[in-house]
Amino acid sequence: MKQRTFTLRQIIEEGTELLKAAGIEEAAQDAWYLLEYAAGISRAVYYGDPDRIMDVRQAKQFLEYIETRGKRIPLQHITGEQEFMGYPFYVNEHVLIPRQDTETLVEEALKVMRAGGRRIKVLDMCTGSGCILLSILKMYPPAEGTGCDVSREALCVAKKNARRLGVDAGWVLSDLFDQWDAPAGYEEAEQVLDERYGMIISNPPYIRTAEIQKLQEEVRVHDPRIALDGGEDGLYFYRRIIEGSILHIEDGGYLLFEIGYDQGEDVAELMQSHGYGDIMIKKDLPGLDRVVMGRYNM
């Protein structure tokens, strides 16, 4: 049977309508991303010749991607990539997809480092894809850093991203500060946690357990639950990280967290009760509380 042919205009319109019918909120935008991924066709190429006949194999591939996206599979799991801080990060089902909101955390960390103007050791707790740590190391070369995660699969993703970006970082397999011996031959966890760091930074799981079922299907089903679930009140990992941090942070060292919009005061109080001072709550671009930061023994 002869395969159906499409012009670029027809294929993007069909893809958009299929995604709309599947209830995808940003149907037109996702269709564009998938067209570029399937065929390498940018909007500039499209607008230059929208009635150009699309390659049959590429059209078939595009429609298969559209069908997959229509099943609520995240766009980034189809393309295997998400941009963060201007860098392309590899992602899969084992890591939380980097979000623009988290860029606020990186920006605040960079402000601290640049103001100090010195070499600093950074520990990224719950590193996931490594997007926070690797962006910091890429943008502030005097820093050296280690990423820590409980998931072996996540550390494999982070190490792949380090190679992609040409960044040297260390990786530790650990349940927060409770490190165990890595399996024999597990090269992604060759290091151990250092005694002290000048900065500890984390975007830990902070969604209240009862709230997870209310999240979008793409997040609820396809992001790893261990990267989402912050316990009954959403503060479980903040408590553990803050308690453990005092054995691993320098005097005057910085602790920075990403937080949920309504968690700023609670996290600030936890930090203060464990010896942190100069505590500040920073907002993201939409004006919501996004980062809590403080200094130890200050």
PDB file of C-alpha atoms in Angstrom:
ATOM      1  CA  MET A   1       0.000   0.000   0.000  1.00  0.00           C
ATOM      2  CA  LYS A   2       1.261   3.425  -0.918  1.00  0.00           C
ATOM      3  CA  GLN A   3       2.124   5.535   2.097  1.00  0.00           C
ATOM      4  CA  ARG A   4       0.352   8.836   2.579  1.00  0.00           C
ATOM      5  CA  THR A   5       2.390  11.935   1.816  1.00  0.00           C
ATOM      6  CA  PHE A   6       2.270  15.225   3.705  1.00  0.00           C
ATOM      7  CA  THR A   7       3.375  18.767   3.182  1.00  0.00           C
ATOM      8  CA  LEU A   8       5.063  20.377   6.140  1.00  0.00           C
ATOM      9  CA  ARG A   9       1.930  22.422   6.730  1.00  0.00           C
ATOM     10  CA  GLN A  10      -0.283  19.325   6.714  1.00  0.00           C
ATOM     11  CA  ILE A  11       1.942  17.296   9.015  1.00  0.00           C
ATOM     12  CA  ILE A  12       2.265  19.984  11.683  1.00  0.00           C
ATOM     13  CA  GLU A  13      -1.478  20.648  11.589  1.00  0.00           C
ATOM     14  CA  GLU A  14      -2.270  16.930  11.873  1.00  0.00           C
ATOM     15  CA  GLY A  15       0.197  16.444  14.706  1.00  0.00           C
ATOM     16  CA  THR A  16      -1.209  19.412  16.602  1.00  0.00           C
ATOM     17  CA  GLU A  17      -4.800  18.219  16.237  1.00  0.00           C
ATOM     18  CA  LEU A  18      -3.909  14.708  17.393  1.00  0.00           C
ATOM     19  CA  LEU A  19      -2.257  16.084  20.510  1.00  0.00           C
ATOM     20  CA  LYS A  20      -5.181  18.397  21.207  1.00  0.00           C
ATOM     21  CA  ALA A  21      -7.553  15.430  20.937  1.00  0.00           C
ATOM     22  CA  ALA A  22      -5.383  13.583  23.467  1.00  0.00           C
ATOM     23  CA  GLY A  23      -5.695  16.476  25.899  1.00  0.00           C
ATOM     24  CA  ILE A  24      -2.106  17.732  25.665  1.00  0.00           C
ATOM     25  CA  GLU A  25      -2.132  21.314  26.928  1.00  0.00           C
ATOM     26  CA  GLU A  26       0.719  22.648  24.803  1.00  0.00           C
ATOM     27  CA  ALA A  27      -0.174  20.652  21.707  1.00  0.00           C
ATOM     28  CA  ALA A  28       1.147  23.085  19.096  1.00  0.00           C
ATOM     29  CA  GLN A  29       4.453  23.617  20.895  1.00  0.00           C
ATOM     30  CA  ASP A  30       5.027  19.905  21.425  1.00  0.00           C
ATOM     31  CA  ALA A  31       4.208  19.171  17.786  1.00  0.00           C
ATOM     32  CA  TRP A  32       6.895  21.655  16.721  1.00  0.00           C
ATOM     33  CA  TYR A  33       9.475  20.100  19.026  1.00  0.00           C
ATOM     34  CA  LEU A  34       8.702  16.637  17.713  1.00  0.00           C
ATOM     35  CA  LEU A  35       8.852  17.779  14.089  1.00  0.00           C
ATOM     36  CA  GLU A  36      12.285  19.238  14.678  1.00  0.00           C
ATOM     37  CA  TYR A  37      13.382  16.079  16.478  1.00  0.00           C
ATOM     38  CA  ALA A  38      12.023  13.695  13.833  1.00  0.00           C
ATOM     39  CA  ALA A  39      13.135  15.605  10.758  1.00  0.00           C
ATOM     40  CA  GLY A  40      15.489  18.381  11.814  1.00  0.00           C
ATOM     41  CA  ILE A  41      13.056  20.937  10.406  1.00  0.00           C
ATOM     42  CA  SER A  42      13.139  24.300  12.148  1.00  0.00           C
ATOM     43  CA  ARG A  43      10.417  26.917  12.046  1.00  0.00           C
ATOM     44  CA  ALA A  44      12.590  28.986   9.708  1.00  0.00           C
ATOM     45  CA  VAL A  45      12.682  26.117   7.220  1.00  0.00           C
ATOM     46  CA  TYR A  46       8.949  25.602   7.610  1.00  0.00           C
ATOM     47  CA  TYR A  47       8.018  29.223   7.024  1.00  0.00           C
ATOM     48  CA  GLY A  48      10.365  29.350   4.043  1.00  0.00           C
ATOM     49  CA  ASP A  49       8.506  26.526   2.280  1.00  0.00           C
ATOM     50  CA  PRO A  50       5.427  25.250   4.185  1.00  0.00           C
ATOM     51  CA  ASP A  51       4.135  23.335   1.149  1.00  0.00           C
ATOM     52  CA  ARG A  52       7.266  21.266   0.737  1.00  0.00           C
ATOM     53  CA  ILE A  53       6.586  17.517   0.684  1.00  0.00           C
ATOM     54  CA  MET A  54       7.986  15.863   3.777  1.00  0.00           C
ATOM     55  CA  ASP A  55      10.147  12.750   3.545  1.00  0.00           C
ATOM     56  CA  VAL A  56       7.861   9.733   3.983  1.00  0.00           C
ATOM     57  CA  ARG A  57      10.043   8.016   6.586  1.00  0.00           C
ATOM     58  CA  GLN A  58      10.412  11.190   8.603  1.00  0.00           C
ATOM     59  CA  ALA A  59       6.663  11.796   8.459  1.00  0.00           C
ATOM     60  CA  LYS A  60       6.047   8.255   9.717  1.00  0.00           C
ATOM     61  CA  GLN A  61       8.530   8.772  12.550  1.00  0.00           C
ATOM     62  CA  PHE A  62       6.942  12.100  13.481  1.00  0.00           C
ATOM     63  CA  LEU A  63       3.460  10.576  13.697  1.00  0.00           C
ATOM     64  CA  GLU A  64       4.807   7.741  15.861  1.00  0.00           C
ATOM     65  CA  TYR A  65       6.264  10.332  18.244  1.00  0.00           C
ATOM     66  CA  ILE A  66       2.939  12.173  18.250  1.00  0.00           C
ATOM     67  CA  GLU A  67       1.145   8.938  19.149  1.00  0.00           C
ATOM     68  CA  THR A  68       3.610   8.335  22.002  1.00  0.00           C
ATOM     69  CA  ARG A  69       3.201  11.886  23.316  1.00  0.00           C
ATOM     70  CA  GLY A  70      -0.569  11.455  23.126  1.00  0.00           C
ATOM     71  CA  LYS A  71      -0.220   8.657  25.691  1.00  0.00           C
ATOM     72  CA  ARG A  72       1.109  11.299  28.131  1.00  0.00           C
ATOM     73  CA  ILE A  73       4.706  10.183  27.803  1.00  0.00           C
ATOM     74  CA  PRO A  74       6.740  13.327  28.581  1.00  0.00           C
ATOM     75  CA  LEU A  75       8.166  15.068  25.554  1.00  0.00           C
ATOM     76  CA  GLN A  76      11.631  14.856  27.108  1.00  0.00           C
ATOM     77  CA  HIS A  77      11.400  11.073  27.394  1.00  0.00           C
ATOM     78  CA  ILE A  78      10.803  10.937  23.653  1.00  0.00           C
ATOM     79  CA  THR A  79      13.606  13.295  22.677  1.00  0.00           C
ATOM     80  CA  GLY A  80      15.888  12.262  25.558  1.00  0.00           C
ATOM     81  CA  GLU A  81      16.814  15.855  26.231  1.00  0.00           C
ATOM     82  CA  GLN A  82      15.884  18.941  28.245  1.00  0.00           C
ATOM     83  CA  GLU A  83      17.571  22.331  28.168  1.00  0.00           C
ATOM     84  CA  PHE A  84      18.612  23.788  31.512  1.00  0.00           C
ATOM     85  CA  MET A  85      20.643  26.963  32.055  1.00  0.00           C
ATOM     86  CA  GLY A  86      21.259  26.969  28.308  1.00  0.00           C
ATOM     87  CA  TYR A  87      22.817  23.474  28.283  1.00  0.00           C
ATOM     88  CA  PRO A  88      21.337  20.284  26.757  1.00  0.00           C
ATOM     89  CA  PHE A  89      20.866  17.596  29.408  1.00  0.00           C
ATOM     90  CA  TYR A  90      20.173  13.959  28.685  1.00  0.00           C
ATOM     91  CA  VAL A  91      17.169  12.663  30.653  1.00  0.00           C
ATOM     92  CA  ASN A  92      15.245   9.423  30.964  1.00  0.00           C
ATOM     93  CA  GLU A  93      12.710   7.791  33.259  1.00  0.00           C
ATOM     94  CA  HIS A  94      15.239   7.488  36.094  1.00  0.00           C
ATOM     95  CA  VAL A  95      15.602  11.221  36.756  1.00  0.00           C
ATOM     96  CA  LEU A  96      13.404  14.214  37.384  1.00  0.00           C
ATOM     97  CA  ILE A  97      13.110  16.319  34.229  1.00  0.00           C
ATOM     98  CA  PRO A  98      14.925  19.626  34.902  1.00  0.00           C
ATOM     99  CA  ARG A  99      12.523  22.538  35.281  1.00  0.00           C
ATOM    100  CA  GLN A 100      13.033  26.215  34.637  1.00  0.00           C
ATOM    101  CA  ASP A 101      12.038  26.990  38.242  1.00  0.00           C
ATOM    102  CA  THR A 102      15.205  25.252  39.429  1.00  0.00           C
ATOM    103  CA  GLU A 103      17.364  27.710  37.482  1.00  0.00           C
ATOM    104  CA  THR A 104      16.664  30.174  40.314  1.00  0.00           C
ATOM    105  CA  LEU A 105      18.557  27.861  42.676  1.00  0.00           C
ATOM    106  CA  VAL A 106      21.565  27.730  40.354  1.00  0.00           C
ATOM    107  CA  GLU A 107      21.521  31.502  39.842  1.00  0.00           C
ATOM    108  CA  GLU A 108      21.556  32.148  43.600  1.00  0.00           C
ATOM    109  CA  ALA A 109      24.427  29.706  44.085  1.00  0.00           C
ATOM    110  CA  LEU A 110      26.432  31.426  41.356  1.00  0.00           C
ATOM    111  CA  LYS A 111      25.853  34.835  42.955  1.00  0.00           C
ATOM    112  CA  VAL A 112      27.343  33.558  46.210  1.00  0.00           C
ATOM    113  CA  MET A 113      30.358  32.014  44.479  1.00  0.00           C
ATOM    114  CA  ARG A 114      31.120  34.984  42.277  1.00  0.00           C
ATOM    115  CA  ALA A 115      30.846  37.364  45.227  1.00  0.00           C
ATOM    116  CA  GLY A 116      33.363  35.255  47.137  1.00  0.00           C
ATOM    117  CA  GLY A 117      35.624  34.909  44.116  1.00  0.00           C
ATOM    118  CA  ARG A 118      37.415  31.825  45.405  1.00  0.00           C
ATOM    119  CA  ARG A 119      37.678  28.113  44.822  1.00  0.00           C
ATOM    120  CA  ILE A 120      34.837  26.288  46.544  1.00  0.00           C
ATOM    121  CA  LYS A 121      33.854  22.650  47.015  1.00  0.00           C
ATOM    122  CA  VAL A 122      30.196  21.985  46.240  1.00  0.00           C
ATOM    123  CA  LEU A 123      28.054  19.011  47.218  1.00  0.00           C
ATOM    124  CA  ASP A 124      24.839  18.544  45.232  1.00  0.00           C
ATOM    125  CA  MET A 125      22.563  16.345  47.321  1.00  0.00           C
ATOM    126  CA  CYS A 126      19.867  14.402  45.362  1.00  0.00           C
ATOM    127  CA  THR A 127      21.691  15.252  42.145  1.00  0.00           C
ATOM    128  CA  GLY A 128      19.451  13.338  39.721  1.00  0.00           C
ATOM    129  CA  SER A 129      20.434  14.300  36.172  1.00  0.00           C
ATOM    130  CA  GLY A 130      23.271  16.407  37.569  1.00  0.00           C
ATOM    131  CA  CYS A 131      21.801  19.556  36.030  1.00  0.00           C
ATOM    132  CA  ILE A 132      22.354  21.739  39.116  1.00  0.00           C
ATOM    133  CA  LEU A 133      25.918  20.691  39.850  1.00  0.00           C
ATOM    134  CA  LEU A 134      27.093  20.550  36.234  1.00  0.00           C
ATOM    135  CA  SER A 135      25.618  23.949  35.395  1.00  0.00           C
ATOM    136  CA  ILE A 136      27.424  25.443  38.393  1.00  0.00           C
ATOM    137  CA  LEU A 137      30.746  23.837  37.454  1.00  0.00           C
ATOM    138  CA  LYS A 138      30.327  24.880  33.834  1.00  0.00           C
ATOM    139  CA  MET A 139      29.561  28.499  34.723  1.00  0.00           C
ATOM    140  CA  TYR A 140      31.989  28.890  37.633  1.00  0.00           C
ATOM    141  CA  PRO A 141      35.208  27.015  36.750  1.00  0.00           C
ATOM    142  CA  PRO A 142      36.948  27.709  40.107  1.00  0.00           C
ATOM    143  CA  ALA A 143      34.435  25.377  41.778  1.00  0.00           C
ATOM    144  CA  GLU A 144      34.874  21.644  42.190  1.00  0.00           C
ATOM    145  CA  GLY A 145      31.910  19.442  42.907  1.00  0.00           C
ATOM    146  CA  THR A 146      30.391  16.139  43.870  1.00  0.00           C
ATOM    147  CA  GLY A 147      26.903  14.852  43.114  1.00  0.00           C
ATOM    148  CA  CYS A 148      25.213  12.453  45.508  1.00  0.00           C
ATOM    149  CA  ASP A 149      22.139  10.307  44.890  1.00  0.00           C
ATOM    150  CA  VAL A 150      20.463   7.188  46.248  1.00  0.00           C
ATOM    151  CA  SER A 151      19.732   5.962  42.703  1.00  0.00           C
ATOM    152  CA  ARG A 152      22.426   4.160  40.742  1.00  0.00           C
ATOM    153  CA  GLU A 153      20.495   4.786  37.530  1.00  0.00           C
ATOM    154  CA  ALA A 154      20.329   8.509  38.228  1.00  0.00           C
ATOM    155  CA  LEU A 155      24.093   8.659  38.770  1.00  0.00           C
ATOM    156  CA  CYS A 156      24.596   6.950  35.408  1.00  0.00           C
ATOM    157  CA  VAL A 157      22.545   9.734  33.791  1.00  0.00           C
ATOM    158  CA  ALA A 158      24.502  12.420  35.667  1.00  0.00           C
ATOM    159  CA  LYS A 159      27.822  10.947  34.605  1.00  0.00           C
ATOM    160  CA  LYS A 160      26.663  10.833  30.982  1.00  0.00           C
ATOM    161  CA  ASN A 161      25.755  14.516  31.215  1.00  0.00           C
ATOM    162  CA  ALA A 162      29.172  15.327  32.656  1.00  0.00           C
ATOM    163  CA  ARG A 163      30.799  13.709  29.627  1.00  0.00           C
ATOM    164  CA  ARG A 164      28.421  15.549  27.309  1.00  0.00           C
ATOM    165  CA  LEU A 165      29.301  18.926  28.802  1.00  0.00           C
ATOM    166  CA  GLY A 166      32.989  18.215  29.301  1.00  0.00           C
ATOM    167  CA  VAL A 167      32.791  18.735  33.064  1.00  0.00           C
ATOM    168  CA  ASP A 168      34.827  16.890  35.684  1.00  0.00           C
ATOM    169  CA  ALA A 169      32.769  15.974  38.762  1.00  0.00           C
ATOM    170  CA  GLY A 170      32.694  13.301  41.429  1.00  0.00           C
ATOM    171  CA  TRP A 171      29.732  11.004  42.102  1.00  0.00           C
ATOM    172  CA  VAL A 172      28.685   9.296  45.300  1.00  0.00           C
ATOM    173  CA  LEU A 173      26.061   6.593  45.764  1.00  0.00           C
ATOM    174  CA  SER A 174      24.473   7.332  49.125  1.00  0.00           C
ATOM    175  CA  ASP A 175      21.201   7.709  50.986  1.00  0.00           C
ATOM    176  CA  LEU A 176      21.803  11.391  51.671  1.00  0.00           C
ATOM    177  CA  PHE A 177      24.737  11.424  54.133  1.00  0.00           C
ATOM    178  CA  ASP A 178      24.342   7.737  55.027  1.00  0.00           C
ATOM    179  CA  GLN A 179      26.817   6.283  52.553  1.00  0.00           C
ATOM    180  CA  TRP A 180      27.213   2.594  51.937  1.00  0.00           C
ATOM    181  CA  ASP A 181      29.735   0.577  49.966  1.00  0.00           C
ATOM    182  CA  ALA A 182      29.044   0.592  46.245  1.00  0.00           C
ATOM    183  CA  PRO A 183      28.599  -2.730  44.427  1.00  0.00           C
ATOM    184  CA  ALA A 184      31.791  -4.218  42.992  1.00  0.00           C
ATOM    185  CA  GLY A 185      32.598  -2.698  39.628  1.00  0.00           C
ATOM    186  CA  TYR A 186      30.202   0.198  40.083  1.00  0.00           C
ATOM    187  CA  GLU A 187      32.370   2.965  38.677  1.00  0.00           C
ATOM    188  CA  GLU A 188      29.734   5.698  39.045  1.00  0.00           C
ATOM    189  CA  ALA A 189      30.318   5.703  42.786  1.00  0.00           C
ATOM    190  CA  GLU A 190      34.073   5.676  43.152  1.00  0.00           C
ATOM    191  CA  GLN A 191      34.218   8.568  45.600  1.00  0.00           C
ATOM    192  CA  VAL A 192      33.223   9.010  49.203  1.00  0.00           C
ATOM    193  CA  LEU A 193      31.750  12.095  50.807  1.00  0.00           C
ATOM    194  CA  ASP A 194      34.380  14.629  51.858  1.00  0.00           C
ATOM    195  CA  GLU A 195      34.446  15.820  55.420  1.00  0.00           C
ATOM    196  CA  ARG A 196      33.573  19.453  54.638  1.00  0.00           C
ATOM    197  CA  TYR A 197      32.120  21.475  51.763  1.00  0.00           C
ATOM    198  CA  GLY A 198      31.901  25.211  51.225  1.00  0.00           C
ATOM    199  CA  MET A 199      28.438  24.802  49.751  1.00  0.00           C
ATOM    200  CA  ILE A 200      25.761  22.133  49.967  1.00  0.00           C
ATOM    201  CA  ILE A 201      22.930  22.551  47.488  1.00  0.00           C
ATOM    202  CA  SER A 202      19.834  20.442  46.940  1.00  0.00           C
ATOM    203  CA  ASN A 203      16.539  20.179  45.120  1.00  0.00           C
ATOM    204  CA  PRO A 204      15.177  17.352  47.272  1.00  0.00           C
ATOM    205  CA  PRO A 205      11.801  15.598  46.965  1.00  0.00           C
ATOM    206  CA  TYR A 206       9.334  18.037  48.544  1.00  0.00           C
ATOM    207  CA  ILE A 207       5.839  17.173  47.294  1.00  0.00           C
ATOM    208  CA  ARG A 208       3.502  16.102  50.108  1.00  0.00           C
ATOM    209  CA  THR A 209       2.613  12.441  49.673  1.00  0.00           C
ATOM    210  CA  ALA A 210      -1.125  13.157  49.467  1.00  0.00           C
ATOM    211  CA  GLU A 211      -0.550  15.762  46.736  1.00  0.00           C
ATOM    212  CA  ILE A 212       1.229  13.465  44.299  1.00  0.00           C
ATOM    213  CA  GLN A 213      -2.015  12.006  42.930  1.00  0.00           C
ATOM    214  CA  LYS A 214      -3.087  15.528  41.960  1.00  0.00           C
ATOM    215  CA  LEU A 215      -0.071  16.128  39.717  1.00  0.00           C
ATOM    216  CA  GLN A 216      -0.176  15.946  35.922  1.00  0.00           C
ATOM    217  CA  GLU A 217      -0.010  12.399  34.594  1.00  0.00           C
ATOM    218  CA  GLU A 218       3.338  13.134  32.918  1.00  0.00           C
ATOM    219  CA  VAL A 219       4.804  13.926  36.348  1.00  0.00           C
ATOM    220  CA  ARG A 220       2.781  11.548  38.538  1.00  0.00           C
ATOM    221  CA  VAL A 221       3.384   8.472  36.384  1.00  0.00           C
ATOM    222  CA  HIS A 222       6.631   9.114  34.547  1.00  0.00           C
ATOM    223  CA  ASP A 223       8.874  11.078  36.917  1.00  0.00           C
ATOM    224  CA  PRO A 224      10.514   8.766  39.494  1.00  0.00           C
ATOM    225  CA  ARG A 225       8.456   8.824  42.674  1.00  0.00           C
ATOM    226  CA  ILE A 226      11.577   8.922  44.839  1.00  0.00           C
ATOM    227  CA  ALA A 227      12.350  12.305  43.261  1.00  0.00           C
ATOM    228  CA  LEU A 228       8.907  13.676  44.180  1.00  0.00           C
ATOM    229  CA  ASP A 229       7.702  12.297  47.506  1.00  0.00           C
ATOM    230  CA  GLY A 230       8.718  14.501  50.429  1.00  0.00           C
ATOM    231  CA  GLY A 231       6.689  12.642  53.028  1.00  0.00           C
ATOM    232  CA  GLU A 232       3.479  13.571  54.800  1.00  0.00           C
ATOM    233  CA  ASP A 233       4.349  17.265  55.252  1.00  0.00           C
ATOM    234  CA  GLY A 234       6.837  17.568  52.379  1.00  0.00           C
ATOM    235  CA  LEU A 235       9.697  18.336  54.785  1.00  0.00           C
ATOM    236  CA  TYR A 236      11.168  14.876  55.385  1.00  0.00           C
ATOM    237  CA  PHE A 237      14.283  15.364  53.258  1.00  0.00           C
ATOM    238  CA  TYR A 238      14.875  18.925  54.433  1.00  0.00           C
ATOM    239  CA  ARG A 239      15.045  17.647  57.995  1.00  0.00           C
ATOM    240  CA  ARG A 240      17.480  14.876  57.138  1.00  0.00           C
ATOM    241  CA  ILE A 241      19.732  17.015  54.951  1.00  0.00           C
ATOM    242  CA  ILE A 242      19.869  19.883  57.438  1.00  0.00           C
ATOM    243  CA  GLU A 243      20.663  17.516  60.327  1.00  0.00           C
ATOM    244  CA  GLY A 244      23.357  15.713  58.344  1.00  0.00           C
ATOM    245  CA  SER A 245      24.820  18.830  56.784  1.00  0.00           C
ATOM    246  CA  ILE A 246      26.374  20.157  59.981  1.00  0.00           C
ATOM    247  CA  LEU A 247      28.947  17.330  59.873  1.00  0.00           C
ATOM    248  CA  HIS A 248      29.869  18.119  56.270  1.00  0.00           C
ATOM    249  CA  ILE A 249      29.777  21.903  55.895  1.00  0.00           C
ATOM    250  CA  GLU A 250      32.516  24.411  56.637  1.00  0.00           C
ATOM    251  CA  ASP A 251      32.007  27.182  59.166  1.00  0.00           C
ATOM    252  CA  GLY A 252      30.564  29.992  57.084  1.00  0.00           C
ATOM    253  CA  GLY A 253      29.570  27.522  54.380  1.00  0.00           C
ATOM    254  CA  TYR A 254      26.325  27.923  52.463  1.00  0.00           C
ATOM    255  CA  LEU A 255      23.309  25.614  52.406  1.00  0.00           C
ATOM    256  CA  LEU A 256      20.811  26.219  49.581  1.00  0.00           C
ATOM    257  CA  PHE A 257      17.516  24.466  48.888  1.00  0.00           C
ATOM    258  CA  GLU A 258      14.835  24.613  46.267  1.00  0.00           C
ATOM    259  CA  ILE A 259      11.462  24.655  48.041  1.00  0.00           C
ATOM    260  CA  GLY A 260       7.771  24.497  47.316  1.00  0.00           C
ATOM    261  CA  TYR A 261       5.970  27.839  47.219  1.00  0.00           C
ATOM    262  CA  ASP A 262       4.616  27.450  50.782  1.00  0.00           C
ATOM    263  CA  GLN A 263       7.629  25.855  52.505  1.00  0.00           C
ATOM    264  CA  GLY A 264       9.968  28.825  52.932  1.00  0.00           C
ATOM    265  CA  GLU A 265       9.277  29.652  56.568  1.00  0.00           C
ATOM    266  CA  ASP A 266       9.294  26.017  57.687  1.00  0.00           C
ATOM    267  CA  VAL A 267      12.637  25.261  56.020  1.00  0.00           C
ATOM    268  CA  ALA A 268      14.132  28.524  57.312  1.00  0.00           C
ATOM    269  CA  GLU A 269      13.129  27.577  60.869  1.00  0.00           C
ATOM    270  CA  LEU A 270      14.697  24.130  60.498  1.00  0.00           C
ATOM    271  CA  MET A 271      17.950  25.687  59.294  1.00  0.00           C
ATOM    272  CA  GLN A 272      17.994  28.242  62.098  1.00  0.00           C
ATOM    273  CA  SER A 273      17.467  25.548  64.723  1.00  0.00           C
ATOM    274  CA  HIS A 274      20.604  23.743  63.473  1.00  0.00           C
ATOM    275  CA  GLY A 275      23.003  26.676  63.580  1.00  0.00           C
ATOM    276  CA  TYR A 276      22.389  28.432  60.275  1.00  0.00           C
ATOM    277  CA  GLY A 277      22.185  32.216  60.095  1.00  0.00           C
ATOM    278  CA  ASP A 278      21.898  34.943  57.422  1.00  0.00           C
ATOM    279  CA  ILE A 279      18.876  33.002  56.184  1.00  0.00           C
ATOM    280  CA  MET A 280      17.118  34.369  53.123  1.00  0.00           C
ATOM    281  CA  ILE A 281      14.133  33.279  51.072  1.00  0.00           C
ATOM    282  CA  LYS A 282      14.370  34.045  47.345  1.00  0.00           C
ATOM    283  CA  LYS A 283      11.542  34.208  44.833  1.00  0.00           C
ATOM    284  CA  ASP A 284      11.433  32.845  41.286  1.00  0.00           C
ATOM    285  CA  LEU A 285      10.367  34.755  38.163  1.00  0.00           C
ATOM    286  CA  PRO A 286       6.613  34.258  38.800  1.00  0.00           C
ATOM    287  CA  GLY A 287       7.131  35.737  42.285  1.00  0.00           C
ATOM    288  CA  LEU A 288       6.792  32.524  44.315  1.00  0.00           C
ATOM    289  CA  ASP A 289       9.145  31.493  47.120  1.00  0.00           C
ATOM    290  CA  ARG A 290      11.642  29.159  45.464  1.00  0.00           C
ATOM    291  CA  VAL A 291      14.981  29.127  47.335  1.00  0.00           C
ATOM    292  CA  VAL A 292      16.003  29.141  50.990  1.00  0.00           C
ATOM    293  CA  MET A 293      19.654  29.771  51.753  1.00  0.00           C
ATOM    294  CA  GLY A 294      21.769  30.332  54.845  1.00  0.00           C
ATOM    295  CA  ARG A 295      25.286  30.128  56.279  1.00  0.00           C
ATOM    296  CA  TYR A 296      26.494  27.728  58.954  1.00  0.00           C
ATOM    297  CA  ASN A 297      27.747  29.190  62.256  1.00  0.00           C
ATOM    298  CA  MET A 298      27.037  32.745  61.133  1.00  0.00           C
TER     299      MET A 298
END
